[in-house]
Every structure is written in C-alpha cells, then in structure tokens.
Coordinates of C-alpha atoms in Angstrom, one line a residue:
Chain C
M1222 CA -0.2 0.0 0.1
I1223 CA 1.7 3.4 -1.0
K1224 CA 1.3 6.1 1.4
H1225 CA 4.1 9.2 0.1
H1226 CA 3.5 11.1 -2.3
P1227 CA 5.0 14.1 -4.1
K1228 CA 3.1 17.1 -3.0
F1229 CA 0.8 18.9 -5.5
E1230 CA 3.1 21.3 -6.4
L1231 CA 5.6 18.6 -7.8
L1232 CA 2.7 17.3 -9.6
Q1233 CA 2.2 20.2 -10.9
S1234 CA 6.2 21.3 -12.1
Y1235 CA 6.0 18.2 -13.4
V1236 CA 2.9 18.1 -15.9
N1237 CA 4.8 21.5 -17.5
G1238 CA 7.2 19.8 -17.7
D1239 CA 9.6 22.2 -15.6
L1240 CA 11.2 19.7 -13.7
P1241 CA 14.5 18.0 -14.5
A1242 CA 14.4 14.5 -15.5
S1243 CA 15.4 12.5 -12.6
L1244 CA 12.8 14.2 -10.5
A1245 CA 10.5 14.2 -13.7
I1246 CA 11.4 10.3 -13.4
G1247 CA 10.8 9.9 -10.7
I1248 CA 7.0 10.8 -10.7
S1249 CA 6.7 9.1 -13.1
I1250 CA 7.9 5.4 -11.3
H1251 CA 5.6 6.2 -8.4
A1252 CA 2.6 7.5 -11.1
D1253 CA 3.2 4.2 -12.0
M1254 CA 2.0 2.4 -9.1
C1255 CA -0.1 4.6 -8.1
T1256 CA -3.7 5.5 -9.2
D1257 CA -4.6 8.5 -7.7
C1258 CA -1.3 10.5 -8.3
Q1259 CA -2.2 9.3 -12.0
H1260 CA -5.6 10.6 -11.3
T1261 CA -4.6 13.8 -11.1
I1262 CA -1.5 14.2 -12.9
A1263 CA -4.6 13.3 -15.7
Q1264 CA -6.4 16.4 -13.9
L1265 CA -4.0 18.4 -14.3
T1266 CA -2.7 18.1 -17.0
E1267 CA -6.7 18.5 -18.8
Q1268 CA -6.6 21.8 -17.4
V1269 CA -2.8 23.6 -18.1
A1270 CA -3.9 22.2 -21.4
E1271 CA -7.2 24.2 -22.5
H1272 CA -5.4 27.2 -20.0
S1273 CA -2.7 26.8 -22.9
F1274 CA -4.9 27.1 -25.7
E1275 CA -7.3 28.8 -24.8
E1276 CA -6.6 32.3 -25.6
A1277 CA -8.5 33.6 -28.5
T1278 CA -6.3 35.5 -30.5
V1279 CA -2.7 35.4 -29.9
R1280 CA -1.3 39.4 -31.5
L1281 CA -4.1 41.7 -29.3
D1282 CA -1.9 43.8 -28.1
D1283 CA 0.8 43.9 -30.0
L1284 CA -2.2 45.9 -32.3
D1285 CA -2.1 49.0 -30.8
S1286 CA 2.0 49.4 -30.5
N1287 CA 2.9 49.6 -33.7
S1288 CA 0.6 48.0 -36.2
F1289 CA 2.3 48.5 -39.6
T1290 CA 5.6 46.2 -38.2
S1291 CA 3.0 43.9 -36.5
Y1292 CA 1.2 43.5 -40.0
S1293 CA 4.0 42.8 -41.8
E1294 CA 5.1 40.4 -38.7
E1295 CA 1.8 38.5 -39.2
A1296 CA 2.5 38.3 -42.7
D1297 CA 5.7 36.7 -42.3
E1298 CA 4.7 34.4 -39.8
E1299 CA 1.9 33.8 -42.3
D1300 CA 4.3 32.1 -44.7
F1301 CA 6.2 30.9 -42.4
F1302 CA 3.4 28.5 -41.0
E1303 CA 2.5 27.4 -44.7
S1304 CA 5.8 26.7 -46.1
M1305 CA 6.0 24.5 -42.3
I1306 CA 2.6 23.2 -43.3
S1307 CA 3.6 21.5 -45.8
N1308 CA 6.3 20.2 -45.2
I1309 CA 4.8 18.7 -42.3
T1310 CA 2.6 17.1 -44.6
F1311 CA 4.7 16.3 -47.7
S1312 CA 5.0 12.7 -46.1
D1313 CA 2.1 10.4 -45.2
D1314 CA 4.1 8.3 -43.7
A1315 CA 2.9 7.3 -39.7
D1316 CA 4.7 6.5 -36.1
V1317 CA 4.8 3.0 -35.4
I1318 CA 4.3 3.4 -31.8
T1319 CA 6.7 -0.1 -30.7
E1320 CA 5.8 -1.6 -27.4
A1321 CA 7.7 -0.4 -24.3
L1322 CA 11.2 -2.4 -23.8
Q1323 CA 10.8 -5.0 -20.6
R1324 CA 14.3 -3.8 -19.1
E1325 CA 16.2 -5.9 -16.1
V1326 CA 18.3 -5.3 -14.3
I1327 CA 20.2 -7.9 -11.7
F1328 CA 21.5 -6.8 -8.5
R1329 CA 23.9 -9.3 -6.2
D1330 CA 21.9 -11.7 -8.4
K1331 CA 18.3 -11.0 -8.0
T1332 CA 16.9 -9.5 -11.3
Y1333 CA 14.9 -6.8 -10.9
Q1334 CA 11.9 -5.7 -13.5
L1335 CA 13.3 -1.5 -14.5
P1336 CA 9.8 0.5 -15.1
T1337 CA 9.5 2.2 -18.7
A1338 CA 10.9 5.7 -17.0
L1339 CA 14.0 5.2 -17.1
S1340 CA 14.3 1.4 -19.8
R1341 CA 16.4 3.8 -21.3
I1342 CA 19.3 4.7 -19.3
E1343 CA 21.9 4.6 -20.1
L1344 CA 23.7 2.7 -16.4
G1345 CA 26.7 2.6 -15.2
K1346 CA 28.8 -0.4 -13.6
A1347 CA 27.3 -0.7 -10.1
A1348 CA 29.5 0.0 -7.0
N1349 CA 29.6 -2.0 -3.1
I1350 CA 30.4 -1.1 0.5
G1351 CA 29.2 -4.0 2.8
K1352 CA 25.5 -4.8 2.0
L1353 CA 24.8 -1.8 -0.1
S1354 CA 24.9 -1.6 -4.0
R1355 CA 24.5 1.9 -6.7
S1356 CA 24.8 1.7 -9.8
R1357 CA 24.7 5.0 -11.5
L1358 CA 22.4 6.9 -14.3
Q1359 CA 24.2 9.0 -16.9
L1360 CA 21.4 12.4 -16.7
D1361 CA 24.0 14.3 -17.2
E1362 CA 21.9 17.0 -14.7
D1363 CA 25.2 18.7 -13.1
E1364 CA 25.5 18.5 -9.4
I1365 CA 22.1 16.6 -10.1
H1366 CA 22.9 12.6 -8.8
S1367 CA 20.5 9.9 -10.0
S1368 CA 21.1 6.5 -9.0
L1369 CA 19.8 3.2 -8.0
L1370 CA 20.2 2.0 -4.9
H1371 CA 20.5 -1.5 -4.2
I1372 CA 20.1 -3.0 -0.7
N1373 CA 20.7 -6.0 0.8
P1374 CA 18.3 -7.9 3.7
G1375 CA 19.6 -6.6 6.6
G1376 CA 21.8 -3.3 5.2
G1377 CA 20.7 0.0 5.7
V1378 CA 22.3 3.6 4.7
P1379 CA 23.5 5.1 8.6
A1380 CA 21.9 8.5 10.2
H1381 CA 22.9 10.6 7.7
T1382 CA 21.1 14.3 6.4
H1383 CA 21.8 16.0 3.2
K1384 CA 22.9 19.6 2.7
G1385 CA 20.3 19.2 -0.2
F1386 CA 17.3 17.6 -1.1
E1387 CA 17.2 13.2 -1.0
L1388 CA 14.2 11.5 -3.2
T1389 CA 13.8 7.9 -3.0
V1390 CA 11.0 6.1 -4.7
L1391 CA 10.8 2.4 -3.8
L1392 CA 11.1 0.2 -6.9
D1393 CA 10.6 -3.7 -5.0
G1394 CA 11.0 -4.1 -1.3
S1395 CA 10.8 -1.9 2.0
F1396 CA 12.8 -0.1 4.5
T1397 CA 12.2 1.5 7.6
D1398 CA 13.9 4.4 9.6
S1399 CA 12.7 7.1 12.0
R1400 CA 9.0 7.9 11.0
G1401 CA 7.5 4.2 10.2
E1402 CA 7.7 1.7 7.5
Y1403 CA 7.6 2.4 3.5
N1404 CA 7.0 -0.2 0.4
K1405 CA 7.0 -0.3 -2.9
G1406 CA 6.3 2.5 -4.5
D1407 CA 6.4 4.8 -2.0
F1408 CA 7.8 8.7 -3.1
I1409 CA 9.7 10.4 -0.2
L1410 CA 11.6 13.6 -0.6
L1411 CA 13.4 15.1 1.7
D1412 CA 15.5 18.2 2.8
G1413 CA 18.6 18.6 4.2
T1414 CA 16.6 19.3 7.5
F1415 CA 15.8 15.3 8.1
T1416 CA 17.9 13.2 9.7
H1417 CA 17.4 9.1 9.1
N1418 CA 18.4 6.3 8.9
P1419 CA 16.9 3.7 6.8
I1420 CA 17.5 -0.8 7.1
S1421 CA 16.6 -2.9 5.3
Q1422 CA 15.5 -5.8 6.1
N1423 CA 14.4 -8.0 3.4
G1424 CA 16.2 -5.9 1.0
C1425 CA 15.0 -3.4 -1.6
L1426 CA 16.2 -1.4 -4.6
C1427 CA 15.3 2.4 -4.7
Y1428 CA 15.9 4.7 -7.3
T1429 CA 17.6 8.1 -5.9
V1430 CA 18.0 11.5 -6.5
A1431 CA 19.8 13.6 -4.3
N1432 CA 21.4 16.9 -5.2
D1433 CA 23.8 17.1 -2.4
A1434 CA 27.0 14.1 -0.6
L1435 CA 24.7 12.1 2.4
H1436 CA 26.1 14.0 5.3
F1437 CA 26.7 10.8 8.4
T1438 CA 25.5 12.3 11.6
Q1439 CA 26.3 10.2 14.1
G1440 CA 29.6 8.8 16.1
I1441 CA 31.8 6.2 14.0
N1442 CA 29.9 7.0 10.6
K1443 CA 31.3 10.1 11.0
L1444 CA 34.3 9.0 9.6
L1445 CA 32.4 8.2 6.1
N1446 CA 31.7 11.8 5.9
P1447 CA 35.2 11.8 2.7
I1448 CA 32.6 8.7 0.4
G1449 CA 29.3 10.0 1.1
S1450 CA 28.6 11.3 -1.7
F1451 CA 29.7 7.5 -3.3
I1452 CA 26.3 6.5 -1.7
Y1453 CA 23.9 8.9 -3.6
Chain Z
M985 CA -6.9 15.4 -0.3
V986 CA -6.9 17.7 -3.2
V987 CA -8.3 16.2 -5.9
E988 CA -11.6 16.7 -4.1
Q989 CA -10.9 20.3 -4.3
T990 CA -10.3 20.6 -8.2
K991 CA -12.6 17.3 -8.6
L992 CA -16.3 19.1 -7.1
P993 CA -16.4 22.2 -9.5
T994 CA -17.6 25.0 -7.7
G995 CA -20.1 27.5 -8.8
V996 CA -17.0 29.7 -9.6
S997 CA -14.7 27.2 -12.2
H998 CA -18.4 26.2 -13.0
A999 CA -18.4 29.5 -14.8
K1000 CA -14.8 29.3 -16.1
S1001 CA -15.5 25.9 -18.0
N1002 CA -18.6 27.5 -19.3
S1003 CA -16.4 30.2 -20.6
M1004 CA -13.2 28.2 -21.9
N1005 CA -15.6 26.6 -23.8
E1006 CA -16.6 29.0 -25.9
N1007 CA -13.3 30.0 -26.4
I1008 CA -12.1 26.3 -27.6
D1009 CA -14.7 24.4 -29.6
H1010 CA -13.4 20.1 -28.7
T1011 CA -15.3 18.5 -30.7
Q1012 CA -13.9 20.3 -33.6
L1013 CA -10.2 19.8 -32.5
S1014 CA -11.6 16.0 -32.1
E1015 CA -13.2 15.7 -35.7
W1016 CA -9.9 17.2 -37.1
L1017 CA -7.1 14.6 -35.7
N1018 CA -9.2 11.8 -36.5
Q1019 CA -9.1 12.9 -39.7
V1020 CA -5.8 13.2 -39.9
A1021 CA -5.5 9.6 -38.9
D1022 CA -7.9 8.1 -40.5
K1023 CA -7.7 10.5 -44.3
R1024 CA -4.3 12.2 -43.8
C1025 CA -6.3 14.7 -44.6
K1026 CA -4.3 18.0 -45.2
N1027 CA -7.2 20.5 -44.9
A1028 CA -7.6 19.4 -41.4
F1029 CA -4.6 19.4 -40.9
T1030 CA -4.1 23.4 -42.2
H1031 CA -7.4 23.8 -39.7
L1032 CA -5.3 21.9 -36.5
F1033 CA -2.4 24.2 -37.9
K1034 CA -3.7 27.7 -37.8
F1035 CA -5.6 26.9 -34.0
F1036 CA -2.5 25.5 -32.4
A1037 CA 1.1 26.6 -34.3
P1038 CA 0.4 30.6 -33.5
K1039 CA -0.5 29.7 -29.5
I1040 CA 2.2 26.6 -29.2
Q1041 CA 5.5 29.2 -30.6
R1042 CA 4.0 31.9 -28.3
I1043 CA 4.4 29.4 -24.4
A1044 CA 7.7 28.2 -26.7
R1045 CA 9.0 31.7 -26.5
S1046 CA 8.9 32.0 -22.9
K1047 CA 11.0 28.9 -22.4
F1048 CA 13.5 29.6 -25.1
P1049 CA 16.1 32.4 -25.3
N1050 CA 15.8 32.0 -29.7
E1051 CA 13.0 32.1 -32.3
A1052 CA 14.9 29.5 -33.9
Q1053 CA 14.1 26.8 -30.7
S1054 CA 10.4 28.2 -30.4
H1055 CA 10.1 27.2 -34.2
E1056 CA 11.6 24.3 -33.3
V1057 CA 9.4 23.0 -30.8
V1058 CA 6.2 24.4 -33.4
Q1059 CA 8.0 22.2 -36.3
E1060 CA 8.6 19.2 -34.1
T1061 CA 5.2 19.4 -32.3
M1062 CA 2.7 20.2 -35.6
S1063 CA 5.3 16.9 -36.8
N1064 CA 4.1 14.7 -34.2
V1065 CA 0.6 15.4 -34.2
W1066 CA 0.5 14.4 -38.1
R1067 CA 3.0 11.2 -37.6
K1068 CA 0.5 10.6 -34.7
A1069 CA -2.5 11.8 -34.9
H1070 CA -3.6 8.1 -34.4
L1071 CA -2.3 7.4 -31.2
F1072 CA -4.9 10.2 -30.3
D1073 CA -8.4 8.9 -29.0
A1074 CA -11.4 11.2 -28.3
N1075 CA -12.9 8.6 -25.5
K1076 CA -10.0 9.4 -23.2
G1077 CA -9.6 12.8 -23.5
A1078 CA -10.0 16.2 -25.1
A1079 CA -7.3 16.6 -28.4
T1080 CA -6.2 19.7 -26.1
T1081 CA -4.7 17.8 -23.9
W1082 CA -3.4 15.4 -26.7
V1083 CA -1.3 18.3 -28.6
Y1084 CA -0.6 19.7 -24.8
T1085 CA 1.3 16.0 -24.2
V1086 CA 3.2 16.6 -27.4
M1087 CA 4.0 19.9 -26.9
R1088 CA 5.3 19.3 -23.4
N1089 CA 7.2 16.2 -24.5
V1090 CA 8.7 18.3 -26.9
T1091 CA 9.4 21.4 -25.1
F1092 CA 11.5 19.3 -22.6
D1093 CA 13.3 17.1 -25.3
L1094 CA 14.5 20.2 -26.7
L1095 CA 15.2 22.2 -23.3
R1096 CA 17.1 18.9 -22.1
K1097 CA 19.5 19.3 -25.4
V1098 CA 20.1 22.4 -25.1
K1099 CA 21.3 22.2 -20.9
S1100 CA 22.2 19.1 -20.9
N1101 CA 24.0 18.3 -24.4
R1102 CA 22.0 15.3 -24.1
E1103 CA 20.0 13.9 -27.1
D1104 CA 18.5 11.1 -26.0
N1105 CA 14.9 11.9 -25.7
L1106 CA 13.7 11.0 -22.1
S1107 CA 10.2 12.0 -22.6
D1108 CA 7.9 9.7 -24.4
D1109 CA 9.5 7.3 -21.3
I1110 CA 8.4 10.0 -18.6
W1111 CA 4.8 11.1 -20.1
P1112 CA 3.5 7.8 -22.8
I1113 CA 1.6 9.8 -25.7
A1114 CA -0.3 6.5 -26.6
E1115 CA -2.5 5.7 -23.1
G1116 CA -3.4 9.0 -21.7
S1117 CA -5.2 7.9 -18.9
V1118 CA -5.9 4.6 -16.9
T1119 CA -8.2 1.8 -17.0
E1120 CA -8.8 3.6 -13.0
E1121 CA -10.2 6.9 -14.7
Q1122 CA -13.8 4.8 -15.2
V1123 CA -14.0 4.0 -11.8
Y1124 CA -14.1 7.4 -9.9
E1125 CA -15.6 9.4 -13.5
D1126 CA -18.5 7.0 -11.9
H1127 CA -17.4 8.6 -8.8
L1128 CA -18.2 11.7 -9.9
E1129 CA -21.0 11.2 -12.0
S1130 CA -22.9 10.7 -8.3
N1131 CA -21.0 13.3 -6.9
Q1132 CA -22.6 15.5 -8.9
L1133 CA -25.7 14.1 -9.5
L1134 CA -26.2 14.4 -5.2
R1135 CA -25.6 18.2 -6.0
V1136 CA -28.2 18.8 -8.2
I1137 CA -30.7 16.0 -6.1
E1138 CA -30.0 18.8 -3.4
A1139 CA -30.7 22.0 -5.2
L1140 CA -35.1 20.7 -6.1
P1141 CA -37.0 22.3 -3.1
E1142 CA -37.8 19.6 -0.9
A1143 CA -40.9 18.4 -2.0
Q1144 CA -38.8 16.7 -4.7
Q1145 CA -36.4 16.2 -2.1
Q1146 CA -37.9 13.7 -1.0
V1147 CA -39.2 12.1 -3.6
V1148 CA -36.7 11.6 -5.7
K1149 CA -34.8 10.7 -2.7
G1150 CA -37.0 8.2 -1.7
F1151 CA -37.3 6.7 -5.1
Y1152 CA -33.8 6.6 -5.8
L1153 CA -32.1 6.5 -3.1
M1154 CA -33.5 4.4 -0.7
E1155 CA -35.7 2.1 -3.5
M1156 CA -38.8 2.5 -2.0
S1157 CA -42.2 1.8 -4.3
Q1158 CA -44.1 5.5 -5.9
E1159 CA -47.6 3.1 -3.1
Q1160 CA -45.0 3.2 -0.1
L1161 CA -43.8 6.7 -0.8
A1162 CA -47.5 7.6 -1.2
N1163 CA -48.3 6.2 2.3
H1164 CA -45.0 7.1 4.5
L1165 CA -45.6 11.2 3.2
N1166 CA -49.5 11.0 3.4
L1167 CA -50.6 11.6 0.4
P1168 CA -52.3 10.2 -3.1
L1169 CA -50.3 8.6 -5.3
G1170 CA -50.5 11.4 -8.5
T1171 CA -49.0 13.7 -6.5
I1172 CA -46.2 11.3 -5.9
K1173 CA -46.4 10.7 -9.9
S1174 CA -46.4 14.2 -10.7
R1175 CA -43.5 15.5 -8.1
L1176 CA -41.0 12.4 -9.7
R1177 CA -42.1 13.4 -13.8
L1178 CA -41.2 17.3 -12.9
A1179 CA -38.2 16.8 -10.6
L1180 CA -36.9 13.8 -13.2
A1181 CA -37.9 16.6 -15.9
K1182 CA -35.6 19.7 -14.1
L1183 CA -32.8 16.6 -13.6
K1184 CA -32.6 16.3 -17.0
V1185 CA -32.0 19.9 -18.0
Q1186 CA -29.7 20.2 -15.0
L1187 CA -27.3 17.5 -15.8
G1188 CA -27.3 18.3 -19.4
E1189 CA -26.0 21.7 -19.2
E1190 CA -23.6 20.4 -16.6
H1191 CA -22.4 17.9 -19.4
D1192 CA -22.0 19.7 -21.8

C-alpha cells in the first residue's frame, strides 16, 4: 500500500514539464504504481492544456503599439507557417509505436524489472560497499545525481542528512526509518533538515536522486563523510 | 485530499469552464485530429495548425531564449501531431490535452538538449503519449457522476427531493412513498416526473 506521494506542487511542475529529468522520472515511476496520482496528473494535464490553448487571439496586445510592423510580421509568420505545413504533410507516413522495452537489472544475483521511465537510460557500473550497491544513471544533470540503490537484506544507510534534497522511490521491497515503514511505490522526498537511518530487513531496490553529498551524523559513521557522495 | 478540490466544480470554476468551452471547440478539434489520423487529411491538419501553431509558438517563446528554438518546438510538435494522430483517443481526453502532452514532451527534450547537451529524448518514456489515462479512470468517472447527481438532487425543491431520494436512493415504491408521505399516489407521480425533467435539464447543462 503506497502511503507517500509527491506534493501537489510537484505534480504540477511535472505536468508543466518544468522538473529536471531525474525528478520527472521519479514521479513517473511513482505514478506508474499509484492510481491516485495518475488521476491527479490526468486532471492537471487537462487543466493546463485548456489554459494553454484557450486564448482566442495571440496578437491583440501588439496591435495598438505599432500596427504596421505587426501586420508585416504577421504576414511573414503566415508564409513561414504555410511552408511548415507543406513540409510536415509532405510525407503521409505515420509513426509506428513499438511496445516499451522491458529492461532488467541484476543486483547481487537478484533480477529486477525496471520501470518504463528508466528503460533507455544508461547505467553506470555497480559499486558496492558492504550491503549497499549503487549504480549511477547517466543523466548529466550537473550537481543532481540519480542512481539505483540496492540494499541487501539486513543492510541500511547509516544516519545521515543532506545539504540539499534526497528523493527515494521504492521500486521493490521495503525499508524502515524512525518515521515508519516504506513500501514499493512510496515517493519519499526529504530536505536537508531531516536526519534518517533507513534499514531494510528484507532488502530493497530504490531509485534515488540527490543534489548534494550525504552527511553522516552519528559517531563512528562520521568517518564515512568523505565518501558520502559515493552512496547517493 | 487535493483531488477533491479540483474535482468538484464550485460555482466559480463552473462559470470558468463554460467560458473555456466558448473559446475552444473541442468536438471540432477532435474531429480534425481523427481526419488526420484516418484519412491523412491535409485540410484538417491545416485547421489544426492554424489553431495550435501560434499558441505553441508563444508558449515556446517564453521558455527558450531564441526564436529559432521556439520555431523548432512548433515544427516538432506539429509534425508529431501529423505523424502520431492515430494515437489520439477522443474517449480518453480532449484534443487540447493530447496536443499539450506532445508539445510538453517536445519542449522537455529540446530543453534537455540545450541545458545538458543530451539528445536522449526521454520524454516519451516519462510521459507516454499513447495512453493518456488509465483504466481506473472509469471508476473515478462514476464516482464523479454520482457526486454531481447528488448535488443536483440537493438543489431540487424540498417536496421533489423527498420523492426522488425515496424512490431512487432508498428504493421505495411509489405506493410506499404515498403512504409514507401521506399524499395521493398521483401527487407522488407528478412530483417525480417534474423532478426528473429538472434533473435532465440540469445534468444536460452541466455535461455540455
């Protein structure tokens, strides 16, 4: 049962196409498994579409300022559009849509099906520390890092916080932290003020996005801070 | 939840959706899209182009610094409309919604190309164009309808409300109602008829 969802504002930015690919992918993965959010997204899309295309005329404002140039610009634009139409309709071919390919990944001998949103993104080689394995997604979004993070049964990430944000979408399995249990499909977005120590009893696979290194907060694990950026 | 807020139209948003309908002829747009899909009709496409292209251009202009890029969005979006029109399903949503998703995806891929220098065209994996909405939609639709129906019933005069609720919601017979309300059977029948006529008008209006 999914309990954690993206905030309304985030869904809105998703629908508008304003989010970086990494976050849009996170929401897409969640929505794939969450009919509530699917419904909200469908509704928001309808609304923003209606709003985008409702304005009756485009150039009303231009007319009073300088009608002469705006007329000739309009004529130019008309020519331009005419030629675009004939270019586009030159060929009668229609696109054939192929089934989204099902992609699988293997972490420590376990095979997982990846969601459609991840089906074509290049994956880096898996790196392992103890019960954690991480494979970086090649999205090239500067300081934003996206990964697949696999936790073996009984493993966990030591108590940490972030300077930026940390998104976790559970693709499979479950984990717990001080706030409770998280299950497949949960969308967990934390900001830098929150400290947590996720532990996975039975193992899990997560899609993670973070825009800065982890910062370990407890005892001996503080020694790990130099490699904090390694995990997420 | 938030869903509830957007789902139930208030007086204000209802008035707004009426004015939207005046601005956009959804039926016409869907028809053109279907003609493009079925008959590769250039005339229908030209109509679609004239409706959408200037608006797409204006929206793209606000997202991209130069004109060439906004033209690219128009060009790409409209050629996708031409080549993918068969993926549009009028039962799943409005033509505006479909064209919007096509435009949003084109814009996203182009922005990514500009910003991250990646030409991986991820958008169709993130927002699949083929299936606008999901099977569960049906369930919600019913849910909506019954909510709306209830609202309209509540708006009936008290006397008619009693009869409608008794007959349809509590499933009492007309005779039972006559007994229960201590009224002649003929009165029950005529109130029911009046109420139904009103409901029809109300629901018809709201559906258009």
